[in-house]
Coordinates of C-alpha atoms in Angstrom, one line a residue:
X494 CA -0.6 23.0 -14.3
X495 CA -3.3 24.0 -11.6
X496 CA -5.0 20.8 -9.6
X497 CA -6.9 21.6 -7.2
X498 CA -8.2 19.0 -4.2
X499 CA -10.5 18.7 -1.4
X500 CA -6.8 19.8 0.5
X501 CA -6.2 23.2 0.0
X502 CA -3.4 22.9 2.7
X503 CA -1.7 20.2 0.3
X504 CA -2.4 22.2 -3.0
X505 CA -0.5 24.9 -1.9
X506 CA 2.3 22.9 0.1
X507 CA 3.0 20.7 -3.6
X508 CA 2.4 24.0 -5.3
X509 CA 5.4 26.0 -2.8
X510 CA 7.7 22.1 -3.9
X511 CA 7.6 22.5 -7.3
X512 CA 8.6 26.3 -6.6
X513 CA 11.5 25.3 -4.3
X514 CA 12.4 22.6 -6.6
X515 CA 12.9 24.7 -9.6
X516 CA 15.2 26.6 -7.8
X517 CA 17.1 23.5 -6.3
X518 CA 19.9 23.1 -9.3
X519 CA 21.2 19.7 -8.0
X520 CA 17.2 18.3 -8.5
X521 CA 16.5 17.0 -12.0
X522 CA 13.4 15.7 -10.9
X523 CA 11.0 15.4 -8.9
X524 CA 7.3 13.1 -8.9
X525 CA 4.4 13.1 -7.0
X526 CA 2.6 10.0 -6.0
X527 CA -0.3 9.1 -3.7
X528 CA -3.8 10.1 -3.2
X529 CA -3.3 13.7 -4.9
X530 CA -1.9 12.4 -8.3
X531 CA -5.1 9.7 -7.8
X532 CA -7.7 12.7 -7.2
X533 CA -8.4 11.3 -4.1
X534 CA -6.7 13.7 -1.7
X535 CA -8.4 15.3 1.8
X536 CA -7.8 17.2 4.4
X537 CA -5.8 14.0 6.3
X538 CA -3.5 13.5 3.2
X539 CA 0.2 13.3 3.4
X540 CA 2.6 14.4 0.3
X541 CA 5.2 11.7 -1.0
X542 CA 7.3 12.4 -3.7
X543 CA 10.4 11.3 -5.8
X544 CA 13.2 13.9 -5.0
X545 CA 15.8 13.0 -7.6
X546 CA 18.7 14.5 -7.5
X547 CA 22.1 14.9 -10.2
X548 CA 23.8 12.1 -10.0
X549 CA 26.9 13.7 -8.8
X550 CA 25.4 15.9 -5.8
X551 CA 23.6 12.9 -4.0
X552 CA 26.4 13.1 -1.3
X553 CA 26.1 16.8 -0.5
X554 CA 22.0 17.3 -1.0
X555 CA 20.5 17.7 2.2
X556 CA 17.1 16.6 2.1
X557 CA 16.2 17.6 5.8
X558 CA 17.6 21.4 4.8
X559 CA 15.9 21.6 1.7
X560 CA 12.0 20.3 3.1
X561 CA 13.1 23.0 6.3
X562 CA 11.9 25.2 3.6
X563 CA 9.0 24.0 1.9
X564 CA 7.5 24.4 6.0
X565 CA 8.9 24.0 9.4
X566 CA 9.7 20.6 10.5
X567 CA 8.5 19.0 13.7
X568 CA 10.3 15.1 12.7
X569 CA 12.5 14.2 9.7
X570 CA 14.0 11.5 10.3
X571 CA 14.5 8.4 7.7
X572 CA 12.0 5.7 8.4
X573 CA 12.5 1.5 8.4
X574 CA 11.9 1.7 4.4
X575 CA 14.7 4.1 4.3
X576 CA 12.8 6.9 3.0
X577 CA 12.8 10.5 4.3
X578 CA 9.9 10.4 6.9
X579 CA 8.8 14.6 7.9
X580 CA 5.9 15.7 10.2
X581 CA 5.3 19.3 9.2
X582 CA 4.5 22.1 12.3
X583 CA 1.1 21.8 10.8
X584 CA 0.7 17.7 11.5
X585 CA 0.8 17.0 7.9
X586 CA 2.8 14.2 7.2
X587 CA 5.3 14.0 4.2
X588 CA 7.3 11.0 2.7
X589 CA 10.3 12.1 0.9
X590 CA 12.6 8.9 -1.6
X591 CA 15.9 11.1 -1.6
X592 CA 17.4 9.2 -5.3
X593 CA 20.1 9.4 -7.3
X594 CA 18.5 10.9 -10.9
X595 CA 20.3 8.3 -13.1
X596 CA 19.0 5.3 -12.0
X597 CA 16.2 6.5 -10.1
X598 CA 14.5 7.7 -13.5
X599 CA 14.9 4.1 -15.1
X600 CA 13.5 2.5 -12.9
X601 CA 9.8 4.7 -13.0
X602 CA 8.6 2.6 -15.9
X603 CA 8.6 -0.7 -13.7
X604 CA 6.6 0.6 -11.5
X605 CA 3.9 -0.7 -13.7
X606 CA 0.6 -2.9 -12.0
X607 CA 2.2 -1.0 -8.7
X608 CA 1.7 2.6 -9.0
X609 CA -0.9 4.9 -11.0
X610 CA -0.4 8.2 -12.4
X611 CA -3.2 8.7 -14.2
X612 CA -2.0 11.9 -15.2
X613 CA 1.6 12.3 -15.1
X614 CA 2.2 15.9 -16.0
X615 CA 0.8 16.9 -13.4
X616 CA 2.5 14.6 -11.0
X617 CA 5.9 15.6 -12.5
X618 CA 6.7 18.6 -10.3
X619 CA 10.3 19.1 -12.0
X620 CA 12.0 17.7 -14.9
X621 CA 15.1 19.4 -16.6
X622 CA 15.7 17.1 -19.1
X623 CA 12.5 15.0 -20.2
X624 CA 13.5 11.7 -19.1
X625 CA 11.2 11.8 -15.7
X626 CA 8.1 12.7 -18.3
X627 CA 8.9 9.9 -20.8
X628 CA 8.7 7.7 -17.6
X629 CA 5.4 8.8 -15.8
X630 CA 3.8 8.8 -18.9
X631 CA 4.3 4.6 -18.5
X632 CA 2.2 4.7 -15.7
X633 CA -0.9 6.7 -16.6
X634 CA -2.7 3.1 -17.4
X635 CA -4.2 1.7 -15.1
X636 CA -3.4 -2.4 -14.9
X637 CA -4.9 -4.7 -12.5
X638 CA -3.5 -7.8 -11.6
X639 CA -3.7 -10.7 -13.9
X640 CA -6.5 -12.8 -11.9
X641 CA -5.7 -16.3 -12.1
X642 CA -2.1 -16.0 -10.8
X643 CA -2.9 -13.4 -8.0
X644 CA -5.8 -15.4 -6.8
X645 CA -4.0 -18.6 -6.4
X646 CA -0.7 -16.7 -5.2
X647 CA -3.1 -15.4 -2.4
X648 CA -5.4 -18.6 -1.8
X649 CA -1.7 -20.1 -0.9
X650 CA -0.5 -17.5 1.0
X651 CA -3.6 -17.7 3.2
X652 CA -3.4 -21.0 3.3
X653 CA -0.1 -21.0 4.5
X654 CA -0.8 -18.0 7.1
X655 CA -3.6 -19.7 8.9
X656 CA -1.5 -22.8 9.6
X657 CA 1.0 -20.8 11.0
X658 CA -2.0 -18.8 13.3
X659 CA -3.1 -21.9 14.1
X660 CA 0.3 -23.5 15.5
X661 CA 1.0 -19.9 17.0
X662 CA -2.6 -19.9 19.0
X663 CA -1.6 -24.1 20.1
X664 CA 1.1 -22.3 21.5
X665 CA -0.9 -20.4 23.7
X666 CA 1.0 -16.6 22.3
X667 CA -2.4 -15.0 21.6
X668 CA -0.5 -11.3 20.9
X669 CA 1.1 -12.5 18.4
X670 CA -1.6 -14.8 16.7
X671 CA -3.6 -11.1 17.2
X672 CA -1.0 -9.6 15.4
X673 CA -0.6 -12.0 12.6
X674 CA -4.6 -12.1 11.8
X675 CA -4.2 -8.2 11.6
X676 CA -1.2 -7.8 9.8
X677 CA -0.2 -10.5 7.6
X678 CA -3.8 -12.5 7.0
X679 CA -6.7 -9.2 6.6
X680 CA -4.6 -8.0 3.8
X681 CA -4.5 -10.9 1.9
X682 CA -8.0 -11.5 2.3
X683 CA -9.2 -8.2 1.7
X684 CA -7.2 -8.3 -2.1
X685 CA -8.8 -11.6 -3.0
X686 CA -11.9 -9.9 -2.1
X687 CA -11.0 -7.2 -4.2
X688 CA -9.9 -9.3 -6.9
X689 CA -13.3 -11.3 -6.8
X690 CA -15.5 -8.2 -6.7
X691 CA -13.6 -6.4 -10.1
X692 CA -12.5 -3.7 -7.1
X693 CA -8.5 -3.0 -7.5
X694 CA -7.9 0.3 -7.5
X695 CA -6.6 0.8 -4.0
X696 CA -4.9 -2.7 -4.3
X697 CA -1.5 -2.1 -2.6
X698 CA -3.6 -0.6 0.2
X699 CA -6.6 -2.9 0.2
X700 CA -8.1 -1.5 3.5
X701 CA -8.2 1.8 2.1
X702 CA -11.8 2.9 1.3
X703 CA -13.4 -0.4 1.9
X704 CA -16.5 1.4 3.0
X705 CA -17.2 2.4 -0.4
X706 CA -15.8 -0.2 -2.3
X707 CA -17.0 -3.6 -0.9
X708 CA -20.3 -4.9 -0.2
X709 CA -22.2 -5.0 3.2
X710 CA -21.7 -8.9 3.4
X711 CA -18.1 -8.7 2.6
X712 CA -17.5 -5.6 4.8
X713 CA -19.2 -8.2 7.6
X714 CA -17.3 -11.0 7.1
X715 CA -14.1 -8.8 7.2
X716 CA -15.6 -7.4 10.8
X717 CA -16.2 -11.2 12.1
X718 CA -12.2 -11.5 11.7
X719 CA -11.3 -8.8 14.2
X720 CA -11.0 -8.6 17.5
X721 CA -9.1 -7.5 21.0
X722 CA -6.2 -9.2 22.1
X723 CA -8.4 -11.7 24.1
X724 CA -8.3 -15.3 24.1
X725 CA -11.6 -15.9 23.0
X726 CA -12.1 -13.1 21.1
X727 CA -9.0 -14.0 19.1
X728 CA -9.6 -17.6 18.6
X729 CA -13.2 -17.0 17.3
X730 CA -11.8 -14.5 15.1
X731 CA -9.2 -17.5 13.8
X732 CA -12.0 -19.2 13.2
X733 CA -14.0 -16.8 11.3
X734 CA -11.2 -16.0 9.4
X735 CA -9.8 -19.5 8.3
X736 CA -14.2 -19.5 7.0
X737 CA -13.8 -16.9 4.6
X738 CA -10.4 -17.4 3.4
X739 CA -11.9 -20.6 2.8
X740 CA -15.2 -18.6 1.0
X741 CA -12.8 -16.7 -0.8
X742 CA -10.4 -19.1 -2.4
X743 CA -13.6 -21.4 -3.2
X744 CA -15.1 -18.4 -5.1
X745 CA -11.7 -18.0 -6.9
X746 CA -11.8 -21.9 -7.6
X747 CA -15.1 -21.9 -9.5
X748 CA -14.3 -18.6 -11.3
X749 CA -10.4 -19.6 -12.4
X750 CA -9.7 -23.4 -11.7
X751 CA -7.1 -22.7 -9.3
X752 CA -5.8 -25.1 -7.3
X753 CA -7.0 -25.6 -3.5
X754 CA -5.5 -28.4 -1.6
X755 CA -8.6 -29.4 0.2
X756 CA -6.8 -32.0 2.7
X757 CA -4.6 -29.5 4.2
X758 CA -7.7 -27.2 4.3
X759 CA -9.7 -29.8 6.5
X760 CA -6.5 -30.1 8.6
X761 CA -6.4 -26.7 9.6
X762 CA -9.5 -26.1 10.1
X763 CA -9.4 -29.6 12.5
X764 CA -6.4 -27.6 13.9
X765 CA -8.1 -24.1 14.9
X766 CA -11.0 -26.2 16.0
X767 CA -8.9 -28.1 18.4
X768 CA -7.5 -25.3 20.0
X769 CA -11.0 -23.9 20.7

């Protein structure tokens, strides 16, 4: 099946993996995933895929070897997920699951609400035997998150984030309170945005494409909550933060009765006004 993207780089680099895993006899599978099986794929777009192999060859299949030949290899090395991590000579980056076929096939259909193949042929590069079809097909439907749960899931989780920020800035360890608004609280925030303005389609990466997807005011209210790794710039980002978490969970309040417990809300926000 021919797809084309903006990435003719990528096109023909998935195009040369389906070749090479056709003639691999130890792969019984193998499925695409990321922005190209979305349609959303440019010239910055790595390739990630499902190389599942026969059960009984997952021992002697040498993934390292095998991508040496889809294009020369500047890194492989198997990243803190334990997946196959490969930089190509031509900077393009690859992430490879190496997986035993049996149970590595079963488990594609609970995948649902976290991946999307929206068409699933096409992001089936190999299948000897059906069963990797039968599975992607599962995952061509879309399904967003059931709102009321995520939103007070996430209404907690920032509530329970910005208490730790604010202990970690009393502390005087403004890195790490940097690190924490950045890493652990923006994502959260940015999904019960998401979840508030009917925008989930890049919800397991909810930074990606906020440009297009969010409103000015939200995109500026996600702004006022970063910041260098100063002291003041930090703590005034806290601040700003701890507001529109706040905003957020409030909105989510009056649209699905979840529960905000509006004490501990007033004593962090006494909290990260004290150590201003």
């Amino acid at each position: 099946m021919s797809v084309r993207s903006a990435s003719p780089a990528l096109d023909d680099r998935i195009a040369r993996l389906r070749r090479l895993a056709q003639s691999e006899p130890r792969l019984e599978g193998v499925l695409l995933y990321g922005s190209w099986t979305l349609g959303e794929a440019d010239a910055h777009s790595d390739i990630e895929a499902y190389l599942y192999v026969q059960d009984e060859h997952v021992d002697d299949f040498d993934g390292r070897a095998f991508l040496g030949r889809l294009a020369p290899l500047e890194l492989a090395y198997t990243n803190m997920y334990g997946i196959l991590a490969v930089v190509f000579d031509d900077l393009m980056r690859g992430e490879f699951h190496i997986t035993a076929a049996g149970a590595g096939i079963d488990e594609v259909p609970t995948w649902q609400g976290m991946v999307h193949l929206p068409r699933p042929e096409t992001a089936v590069l190999l299948d000897r035997t059906g069963r990797l079809t039968r599975a992607a097909r599962q995952l061509a439907q879309f399904r967003p998150p059931q709102p009321e749960t995520t939103a007070q899931q996430l209404a907690d989780e920032l509530t329970n984030w910005t208490l730790m920020l604010a202990h970690v800035l009393a502390r005087g360890e403004i890195a790490r309170a940097h690190a924490l608004l950045h890493t652990v609280i923006a994502p959260q925030q940015l999904q019960l945005c998401r979840l508030l303005r009917d925008s989930t389609a890049h919800w397991l990466t909810p930074s990606r494409a906020v440009e297009q997807d969010l409103p000015a005011t939200d995109r500026d209210r996600y702004t006022a909550t970063t910041s260098a790794a100063r002291e003041h710039e930090v703590r005034t980002a806290a601040r700003n933060s701890w507001l529109w978490s706040r905003d957020l969970s409030a909105e989510a309040a009056d649209r699905w009765a979840i529960h905000l417990p509006v004490r501990l809300h007033e004593r962090i926000n006494s909290l990260l006004e004290t150590n201003h």
